[in-house]
Amino acid sequence: MLLEKIEALLKKVNNLSAQNAEEIEQLRLKYLSKKGEINALMADFRNVSADQKKVVGMRINELKQTAISKINELKEQEEEAEVSADDIDLTRTAYPIQVGTRHPLTVVKNQIVEIFNRMGFILADGPEIDDDLHVFTKLNFAADHPARDMQDTFFIEQSDPNNVAKNVLLRSHTSGDQSHYMETHKPPFRILCPGRVYRNEAISARAHCFFHQVEGLYVDKNVSFEDLKQVLLTFAQEMFGPETKIRLRPSYFPFTEPSAEMDISCDICGGKGCAFCKHTGWVEILGCGMVDPNVLEAAGIDSTVYTGYAFGMGVERIANLKYKVSDLRLFSENDTEFLKEFTAAN
């Protein structure tokens, strides 16, 4: 009689199935716990005759091992099913984190680069740690120019004041990238140099010790100031809207002659005058000019054959105008609440 119970129970165990971990645990308790059906057989085992104990005992052990193996098999199947579900459920978020977005300065820089790319400018870059020769001397800065002073430039090593090539510094503008490019390329070329620059300035709402620039350079035969004006007008209208107007005011930069600063009509008041544009109707956005012949000659380019123009703008400045950010420090403080405001711009 007991052998019949064992055989019937063994048949049930071999056919066990479960849909989830909870059902598997219920099966384990039903068959393998102290109050389970297999353990209950031991009460009947006491009444088995001596000559049958060996056979019955072996069958009970076989039943128990079969039940243990079956429960473990069901557990493995459940774990594999969970892994498989994770693999095919592409809508499931692996971790409770939010998807990041591009930084507003990256968004603006990419927009600037894309506009000039469509006008034929290619990207060129240079080192952030550079030397006096490329950052200042080859760009026609006088030996006593204030920009060379420690109050403006971060010098890393200034071991020999008489040998500017040995004076190592953090670049204070990306114009130095243009010096490197002109040394190794022959005209014509039209390049754009975006990058981070450093200046020894007090950090405030309107200034920082590091910021980002995008500078452009075009060198070819018969390049004129009129070419420069048209390129900058196209950029302004692409970036700020087709109704945008520009004006060029005389200025001074060591590496361009003539030089100018460019304003755009205020897009807040439409040029009528407001607090943002200081009631002038205009907002300054960049500096520009015709490349000084001394700069071309320093790079080994014949200034009697080639002419060129250059321009440079601060990415933070353009971002301020587009997004009306009043405090420059917000761009570098990693404030996630501030950065979330630019999700739609990505």
Tab-separated table of N, CA and C in Angstrom, residues 22 27-28 42 76 83 115-116 125 131 136 149 195 197-198 211 231 241 247 272 275 282 293 299 312 314 317:
chain	number	residue	atom	x	y	z
A	22	GLU	N	6.302	32.482	-6.517
A	22	GLU	CA	5.388	32.224	-5.401
A	22	GLU	C	4.811	30.812	-5.487
A	27	LEU	N	4.863	24.844	-3.809
A	27	LEU	CA	5.142	23.439	-4.105
A	27	LEU	C	6.219	22.884	-3.170
A	28	ARG	N	7.222	23.699	-2.897
A	28	ARG	CA	8.289	23.256	-1.992
A	28	ARG	C	7.732	22.947	-0.599
A	42	MET	N	6.855	9.052	6.263
A	42	MET	CA	7.692	8.392	7.266
A	42	MET	C	6.849	7.789	8.388
A	76	GLU	N	15.203	27.507	-11.704
A	76	GLU	CA	16.096	27.903	-12.793
A	76	GLU	C	15.307	28.414	-13.994
A	83	VAL	N	15.251	36.908	-16.941
A	83	VAL	CA	16.322	37.488	-17.750
A	83	VAL	C	15.861	37.689	-19.183
A	115	ILE	N	25.807	76.528	-39.020
A	115	ILE	CA	25.551	77.658	-39.920
A	115	ILE	C	26.774	77.945	-40.777
A	116	PHE	N	27.944	77.998	-40.162
A	116	PHE	CA	29.160	78.303	-40.927
A	116	PHE	C	29.604	77.127	-41.789
A	125	ASP	N	41.125	72.671	-34.911
A	125	ASP	CA	41.318	72.891	-33.483
A	125	ASP	C	42.796	72.979	-33.151
A	131	ASP	N	51.724	78.207	-26.511
A	131	ASP	CA	52.869	79.058	-26.189
A	131	ASP	C	52.611	80.487	-26.650
A	136	PHE	N	50.201	84.954	-29.128
A	136	PHE	CA	50.382	86.400	-29.162
A	136	PHE	C	51.302	86.876	-30.289
A	149	ASP	N	50.153	90.217	-19.859
A	149	ASP	CA	50.367	90.414	-18.431
A	149	ASP	C	49.701	89.300	-17.632
A	195	GLY	N	36.340	76.377	-29.176
A	195	GLY	CA	37.110	75.817	-28.073
A	195	GLY	C	36.966	76.612	-26.795
A	197	VAL	N	38.595	78.700	-23.635
A	197	VAL	CA	39.715	79.608	-23.414
A	197	VAL	C	39.722	80.050	-21.954
A	198	TYR	N	40.859	80.621	-21.525
A	198	TYR	CA	41.054	80.936	-20.115
A	198	TYR	C	41.634	82.341	-19.965
A	211	PHE	N	35.795	80.353	-20.534
A	211	PHE	CA	34.581	80.466	-21.333
A	211	PHE	C	34.867	79.851	-22.697
A	231	VAL	N	28.936	87.493	-44.929
A	231	VAL	CA	28.969	86.257	-44.146
A	231	VAL	C	28.374	86.481	-42.762
A	241	GLY	N	17.146	85.127	-36.535
A	241	GLY	CA	15.912	85.374	-37.274
A	241	GLY	C	16.137	86.250	-38.496
A	247	ARG	N	25.125	96.028	-37.573
A	247	ARG	CA	25.910	97.231	-37.836
A	247	ARG	C	27.342	96.959	-37.375
A	272	LYS	N	13.790	99.067	-30.889
A	272	LYS	CA	13.190	100.304	-30.384
A	272	LYS	C	13.883	100.812	-29.125
A	275	ALA	N	15.626	97.749	-21.691
A	275	ALA	CA	16.656	97.615	-20.663
A	275	ALA	C	17.742	96.636	-21.098
A	282	TRP	N	20.532	98.116	-29.985
A	282	TRP	CA	21.575	97.257	-30.536
A	282	TRP	C	22.268	96.469	-29.425
A	293	PRO	N	48.316	92.142	-42.471
A	293	PRO	CA	49.376	91.540	-43.302
A	293	PRO	C	50.513	90.947	-42.478
A	299	ALA	N	53.028	83.723	-40.732
A	299	ALA	CA	52.668	82.331	-41.013
A	299	ALA	C	53.251	81.839	-42.332
A	312	GLY	N	35.455	86.569	-34.356
A	312	GLY	CA	35.413	85.742	-33.157
A	312	GLY	C	34.260	86.149	-32.261
A	314	GLY	N	31.948	84.930	-28.456
A	314	GLY	CA	31.835	84.099	-27.274
A	314	GLY	C	30.557	83.283	-27.333
A	317	ARG	N	28.054	84.398	-24.825
A	317	ARG	CA	27.379	85.630	-25.226
A	317	ARG	C	26.196	85.334	-26.137
